Structure formats: C-alpha cells, structure tokens
Amino acid sequence: MTAPVLADALGPRGRRRSLIASVVSTVVIVVLVAVALKRFSDKGQFASAKWKPFTNWPTLKFLLGGMGNTVKAAVVAMALAGALGSLLALGRLAHNLVIRNVAGVYVEVFRGVPLLLLMFFSAHGLPRLHVHLAIFWYVVLALVAYNGAVLGEIFRAGILSLDPGQSEAASAIGLSYWQAMFLVIIPQAFRRMIPAIVSQLVTLLKDTSLGFVVTYEEFLRRGEIAGEFGKNLLQTYIVVAAAYLVVNVALSQTARRLEVRQRTRYSAGAIRVAGIEDLAVVNAHGEAAVAPT
Amino acid sequence: MTLSVVFDNLGRFGHGMWVTVELTLLGFALAFVIGIVVAACRVSPVPPLRLAGTLYVEVFRNIPLIVLFVLFFFGFPKLGIRYSPFVSSVIVLSVYTGAFVGETVRAGINTVAKGQAEAARSIGLTFTQLLRIVVLPQALRSVVAPLGNLFIALVKNSSIAYTISVVELTGVADRLTTETAKPIAVFSGAFVAYLILTIPSGYVLGIVERRVAFKR
C-alpha cells in the first residue's frame, strides 16, 4: 500500500487521533460485516445445501465451461477487434480524405453507443435482415464492432505519440509511406501501446458478460442456469462475481506491471493509462482517460 | 428501410431518453458522493479506512456491471433486500461508478502540490479541514475532464438497467426492433438519441472545464 499522501509524519496528537479513528472505524467495519453475515444466516443462506453444489464436479465443470465460453468469445473478439482497429487507425491517419472520414465516422458511431445496444442489434436485429448466425458470432460481432473502434483510437494515439522526427527520418532515407509505417513507426508505437491493449482486454473480458442478455452461455448465464437448478441463485452469483474479481485483478496487475516495465526500460513512456484498467477515450496527444464500459 | 419507424415512435424514444437521463443524473450524483468519500478514505492517515477504500475500488472496478445488476436484483431479494427496478438500477450504477470516481478523485488529489497540504497542516488544520478546504477544491478542478468521461460512460452504462426491465433508450430500441422488424432504422434512431445526450454533455463539460481552470 502506498503511503498516505496528505499526512506523513504525524505529531503526537495526530497519532493519538489516528489511533482512535482506526479503532472506531475497525469496530464500525466489523459491525457492518457482522450484520451482513447475520442477515445471511437468518435467511438460511449459509445452509450447506446452498453452497454444496460448488464442491461437486458436474456443477463446477458446467460453470468452468461457461468461463471457457467467456474466454473463447473474448479471445476471438480481441483478435478480430485488433485487426479492425488497425485498419481504422491506418484509415484515420491516411492521406485520402474519403478513407479518413469513413474511418472517423465509424469510430464516432460505434464508440458513441452502448455496447448493449450493439449486442441487441446484432442478436435481435440481424436475423430480421436475414443474417442468421450462431449466438456466439452475434456476441463476437457486437464486441468486435465496439472494441474495434476503441482499439483503433488506442493505435492512433500510439502512432501519434511518436516523435514526428521518426517519420521524417524515415522519409529522408528514402522509405515510402508504408515502409516507414511498418518498419519504423508501428514497431515503436506498438511497444508503447501494450499496457493500454492489455487494459482494454480486461474491459473486453468484463464486457463479454453482456452476452448474457442474448442468451449466450457465457459464465454469468451458466451461473444463472446452475443457480436456478440448485435453488441457490444468490450463492452462485456471488461465486461468479468472485471469480470475475480474481481473474480481472490478476490481469489488471499484469497491465500495471507491463506499464511500469515500459516506463523503466524505454526512456519514452507508454501511453498513459489513467486508472489503468478502463481505457475508452484516448485523445490525439496520447493522453488516456478513465471510463468504465 | 424507412426512417418512418423512428418518427412514428418519437414519443417512445423521448420517454426512453428521459429514463436514461434520470438514471444518469441520479446515478452520477450518488457516485460523486461515494467517490469523494472513497478517495478521502484512501488518502487518510487511518489504516483501516485506507484498506476499506482500496478494497471498495478493486472490488467494484473488477466485477462486470451486469453481474452486479443481476446479483443485486435477483440475488439480494433472498436476503430480504428488495427495491424496484429503477431504484435498484440507480443504486448499482452509482456503487459501480463510485469506484471509478474515487480512483479519479484520488488521482486529482495526487496532483495537488505537497506544499499545499504541508502549509495547511502547519496552520493547524485537521485532516478533514485540510481535505475539505484546501486539497479537494484544487483536486476536483484538475479532474473535470476525466469525470466528464465517466459521466458519458455512465450514459452508456445505464443501458444495462434494461436487463432488469427498466425500459430506457436501449430498451425502447430493442423492443421496437422486435415489433417493427426494421433494425437499421431503429438503430439509427437510437444512435442519434444517444448522440443528442452525449454531445451536449461534452459541450457543457468543456464550459465547466474552462470556468474552473486555474488562471495562470
């Protein structure tokens, strides 16, 4: 834990007060936890029958399968969104006015609407347009449409964060635009983008749970099914939430570590990821801002 | 495909937009209060409060919003905790967004020069006075833009309330898609409606940011 920024080196009175506040707040927290636990036991939610299903393999296997489906959708969506994002970033930086505007409009449209709306459009709208796919692909499609736009902005910010001297030097030694892009700009920009990309992966993993609303059997949907079946909905949702917490904290830590390594290894910093996890808005200066999605 | 579906249902779109606005404004107001408290806890000299603040942020930032929604609305009634869909949505949205606001405000506090806090303490202010009178007013000014992004994200996140049957903008769009079988027209309408909500927010934010900026 980091040292408190506002109160280093307390005096004797400050230490006494801080001690009293510590004791009081600890008591308050313990009481709150005790009240919550009592509520659980009063309503019979600690009954072993409610928690037992998590110790038997078929239930666990069912839930883990859901986690597997979540990861599968997230990985496929991430790969495709990466491809789409690259095209969009190159498009927005292109010299051609039409390409630049098309890419710009795409990014603005798909970043401006809720992912859930895209999910519904994909799963309930596309069949009306005679596009019939497996539910998995409706979910992936919505995730790609949205995250492609977000990743496109990350890539663009990464490329723009490089010193213009790099592309000038590349032209000076006679490289064409594309040669300069692929040999000089992108390899450097990519390194800076890695932490932001990992953060976006965490967001995408969280967002995959929206597949729930269109009955894709991801982790949360499997949790609901298992909970209805075992008559322990509350407990199952708690387990689902805890599992998400563990996985996402681990991934976020990785992102943070990558960012620190970036800072120390290369003198040029990574694109800053404010708040580390949720990066949705990156402006042209490579400054990232927090935004949960 | 015609856009007449949208114009024939302007009333429903309008109503959906209004619900989205209500969710967003109420949610953000509460999230702001939660965020300030969490940030204050995280910089306080009291270790248990620091720990509680950190746990709050880590827990609510890392669990998907929709999981919180179903846990609260379908799980908590088993504990006798039961609210209407709208109230539940406001609670869940503000608890979730509060974690992000807390993180943002803390970042703002870190930008305030250390001398400010030292000066305040040397004239004998207590920790809460120091935070309230000296540090927070300066910290909040520097995080207007990130807070604005959180606000716009909340406009979009409020759509998840539809999962627990609050028919806001996304809900209206989904129902109209099913009823009229004209997804592209309905989607375009919903997109414009979201733009109508987010673009003025961005504009107002720009004004606020300029107003509160330090004159240097």
Coordinates of C-alpha atoms in Angstrom, one line a residue, chain B:
Chain B
M1 CA -36.0 0.6 -44.9
T2 CA -37.5 3.8 -44.0
L3 CA -37.0 6.1 -41.0
S4 CA -40.7 6.5 -40.5
V5 CA -40.5 3.9 -37.8
V6 CA -38.5 6.4 -35.8
F7 CA -40.8 9.3 -36.4
D8 CA -43.9 7.3 -35.7
N9 CA -42.4 6.4 -32.3
L10 CA -40.8 9.7 -31.3
G11 CA -42.9 9.6 -28.1
R12 CA -41.4 6.3 -27.0
F13 CA -37.9 7.4 -27.9
G14 CA -38.4 10.5 -25.9
H15 CA -39.6 8.6 -22.9
G16 CA -36.7 6.2 -23.2
M17 CA -34.3 9.2 -23.4
W18 CA -35.9 10.7 -20.3
V19 CA -35.4 7.5 -18.3
T20 CA -31.8 7.3 -19.4
V21 CA -31.3 10.9 -18.3
E22 CA -32.9 10.2 -14.9
L23 CA -30.7 7.1 -14.4
T24 CA -27.6 9.0 -15.4
L25 CA -28.1 12.2 -13.3
L26 CA -29.2 10.4 -10.1
G27 CA -26.5 7.7 -10.6
F28 CA -23.8 10.3 -11.1
A29 CA -24.8 12.5 -8.2
L30 CA -24.6 9.5 -5.8
A31 CA -21.5 8.2 -7.5
F32 CA -19.9 11.5 -6.9
V33 CA -20.6 11.5 -3.2
I34 CA -19.4 7.9 -2.9
G35 CA -16.3 8.7 -4.9
I36 CA -15.3 11.6 -2.7
V37 CA -15.7 9.5 0.4
V38 CA -13.7 6.6 -1.1
A39 CA -10.9 9.0 -2.2
A40 CA -10.9 10.6 1.2
C41 CA -10.6 7.2 2.9
R42 CA -7.7 6.2 0.5
V43 CA -5.6 9.2 1.4
S44 CA -6.5 9.3 5.1
P45 CA -3.9 8.6 7.9
V46 CA -6.2 5.9 9.2
P47 CA -5.1 2.4 8.0
P48 CA -8.4 0.6 8.2
L49 CA -10.1 3.3 6.2
R50 CA -7.3 3.2 3.6
L51 CA -7.8 -0.6 3.3
A52 CA -11.6 -0.3 3.1
G53 CA -11.2 2.4 0.3
T54 CA -8.8 0.3 -1.7
L55 CA -10.9 -2.8 -1.4
Y56 CA -14.0 -0.9 -2.5
V57 CA -12.3 0.3 -5.6
E58 CA -10.7 -3.0 -6.5
V59 CA -13.9 -5.0 -6.0
F60 CA -16.3 -2.8 -7.9
R61 CA -13.9 -2.0 -10.7
N62 CA -13.2 -5.6 -11.5
I63 CA -16.7 -7.1 -11.4
P64 CA -18.7 -6.6 -14.6
L65 CA -21.6 -4.2 -14.2
I66 CA -24.1 -6.6 -15.4
V67 CA -23.0 -9.2 -12.8
L68 CA -23.6 -6.5 -10.1
F69 CA -27.0 -5.9 -11.6
V70 CA -28.2 -9.5 -11.5
L71 CA -26.6 -10.1 -8.1
F72 CA -28.4 -7.1 -6.6
F73 CA -31.8 -7.5 -8.4
F74 CA -32.1 -11.3 -8.5
G75 CA -29.8 -12.4 -5.7
F76 CA -30.3 -9.9 -2.9
P77 CA -34.1 -10.4 -2.5
K78 CA -33.2 -13.8 -1.0
L79 CA -31.7 -11.7 1.9
G80 CA -34.8 -9.6 2.1
I81 CA -33.2 -6.7 0.2
R82 CA -35.7 -5.7 -2.5
Y83 CA -36.1 -2.5 -4.4
S84 CA -38.0 -1.5 -7.5
P85 CA -36.1 -2.0 -10.8
F86 CA -35.5 1.8 -11.2
V87 CA -34.2 2.3 -7.6
S88 CA -32.0 -0.9 -7.9
S89 CA -30.5 0.5 -11.2
V90 CA -29.6 3.8 -9.6
I91 CA -28.0 2.0 -6.6
V92 CA -26.0 -0.4 -8.7
L93 CA -24.9 2.3 -11.2
S94 CA -23.8 4.6 -8.5
V95 CA -22.0 2.0 -6.5
Y96 CA -20.1 0.9 -9.6
T97 CA -19.3 4.4 -11.0
G98 CA -18.4 5.5 -7.4
A99 CA -15.4 3.2 -7.6
F100 CA -14.2 5.0 -10.8
V101 CA -14.9 8.4 -9.4
G102 CA -13.0 7.6 -6.3
E103 CA -10.0 6.5 -8.3
T104 CA -10.2 9.6 -10.4
V105 CA -10.5 12.0 -7.5
R106 CA -7.6 10.3 -5.8
A107 CA -5.5 10.9 -8.9
G108 CA -6.6 14.5 -8.7
I109 CA -5.5 14.7 -5.0
N110 CA -2.1 13.4 -6.1
T111 CA -1.7 16.3 -8.5
V112 CA -2.1 18.9 -5.7
A113 CA 1.4 20.2 -4.7
K114 CA 2.6 18.7 -1.5
G115 CA 3.4 22.2 -0.1
Q116 CA -0.4 22.9 0.0
A117 CA -1.1 20.1 2.5
E118 CA 2.0 21.0 4.5
A119 CA 1.1 24.6 4.7
A120 CA -2.5 23.7 5.7
R121 CA -1.2 21.5 8.4
S122 CA 1.3 24.0 9.7
I123 CA -1.5 26.5 10.3
G124 CA -3.2 23.8 12.4
L125 CA -6.0 22.5 10.2
T126 CA -7.2 19.0 11.0
F127 CA -7.1 16.3 8.3
T128 CA -10.8 16.7 7.4
Q129 CA -10.4 20.5 7.3
L130 CA -7.3 20.2 5.2
L131 CA -9.1 17.9 2.7
R132 CA -12.3 20.0 2.6
I133 CA -10.9 23.5 2.5
V134 CA -7.5 23.2 0.8
V135 CA -7.0 20.0 -1.2
L136 CA -10.3 18.8 -2.6
P137 CA -11.2 22.2 -4.2
Q138 CA -7.9 22.1 -6.1
A139 CA -8.0 18.4 -6.8
L140 CA -11.5 18.5 -8.3
R141 CA -10.5 21.2 -10.8
S142 CA -7.9 19.1 -12.3
V143 CA -10.1 16.1 -12.9
V144 CA -13.1 17.7 -14.6
A145 CA -12.3 16.1 -17.9
P146 CA -11.9 12.5 -16.6
L147 CA -15.0 13.0 -14.5
G148 CA -16.8 14.1 -17.7
N149 CA -15.7 10.9 -19.4
L150 CA -17.1 8.9 -16.5
F151 CA -20.4 10.8 -17.0
I152 CA -20.6 10.0 -20.6
A153 CA -19.6 6.3 -19.9
L154 CA -22.5 6.3 -17.4
V155 CA -25.0 7.5 -20.0
K156 CA -24.0 4.3 -22.0
N157 CA -23.8 2.1 -18.9
S158 CA -27.3 3.0 -17.8
S159 CA -28.4 0.8 -20.8
I160 CA -27.7 -2.2 -18.6
A161 CA -30.8 -1.3 -16.5
Y162 CA -32.8 -2.8 -19.3
T163 CA -31.6 -6.2 -18.1
I164 CA -33.8 -5.7 -15.1
S165 CA -36.7 -4.4 -17.1
V166 CA -36.1 -0.6 -16.8
V167 CA -37.1 0.5 -20.3
E168 CA -34.7 3.2 -21.1
L169 CA -33.3 4.1 -24.6
T170 CA -31.7 0.8 -25.4
G171 CA -34.8 -1.0 -24.1
V172 CA -37.0 1.1 -26.4
A173 CA -34.7 0.4 -29.3
D174 CA -34.7 -3.4 -28.6
R175 CA -38.5 -3.6 -28.3
L176 CA -39.1 -1.5 -31.5
T177 CA -36.6 -3.8 -33.3
T178 CA -38.6 -6.8 -32.4
E179 CA -42.0 -5.1 -33.1
T180 CA -41.2 -3.5 -36.4
A181 CA -38.5 -5.7 -37.8
K182 CA -36.7 -2.6 -39.1
P183 CA -33.5 -2.9 -37.1
I184 CA -31.4 -0.4 -39.1
A185 CA -33.9 2.4 -38.9
V186 CA -34.4 1.8 -35.2
F187 CA -30.7 1.5 -34.5
S188 CA -30.1 4.8 -36.4
G189 CA -32.8 6.5 -34.2
A190 CA -31.2 5.2 -31.0
F191 CA -27.8 6.2 -32.1
V192 CA -29.0 9.8 -32.8
A193 CA -30.8 9.8 -29.5
Y194 CA -27.5 8.8 -27.7
L195 CA -25.7 11.5 -29.6
I196 CA -28.3 14.0 -28.5
L197 CA -27.5 13.1 -24.9
T198 CA -23.7 12.8 -25.1
I199 CA -22.8 15.8 -27.4
P200 CA -24.4 18.5 -25.2
S201 CA -22.8 16.8 -22.1
G202 CA -19.4 17.1 -23.8
Y203 CA -20.1 20.7 -24.6
V204 CA -21.2 21.6 -21.1
L205 CA -18.1 19.9 -19.7
G206 CA -15.9 22.0 -21.9
I207 CA -17.5 25.1 -20.4
V208 CA -17.2 23.8 -16.9
E209 CA -13.5 22.9 -17.5
R210 CA -12.7 26.4 -18.8
R211 CA -14.6 28.0 -15.9
V212 CA -12.9 26.2 -13.1
A213 CA -9.4 26.2 -14.7
F214 CA -6.7 27.9 -12.8
K215 CA -5.9 31.3 -14.1
R216 CA -2.2 31.2 -14.6

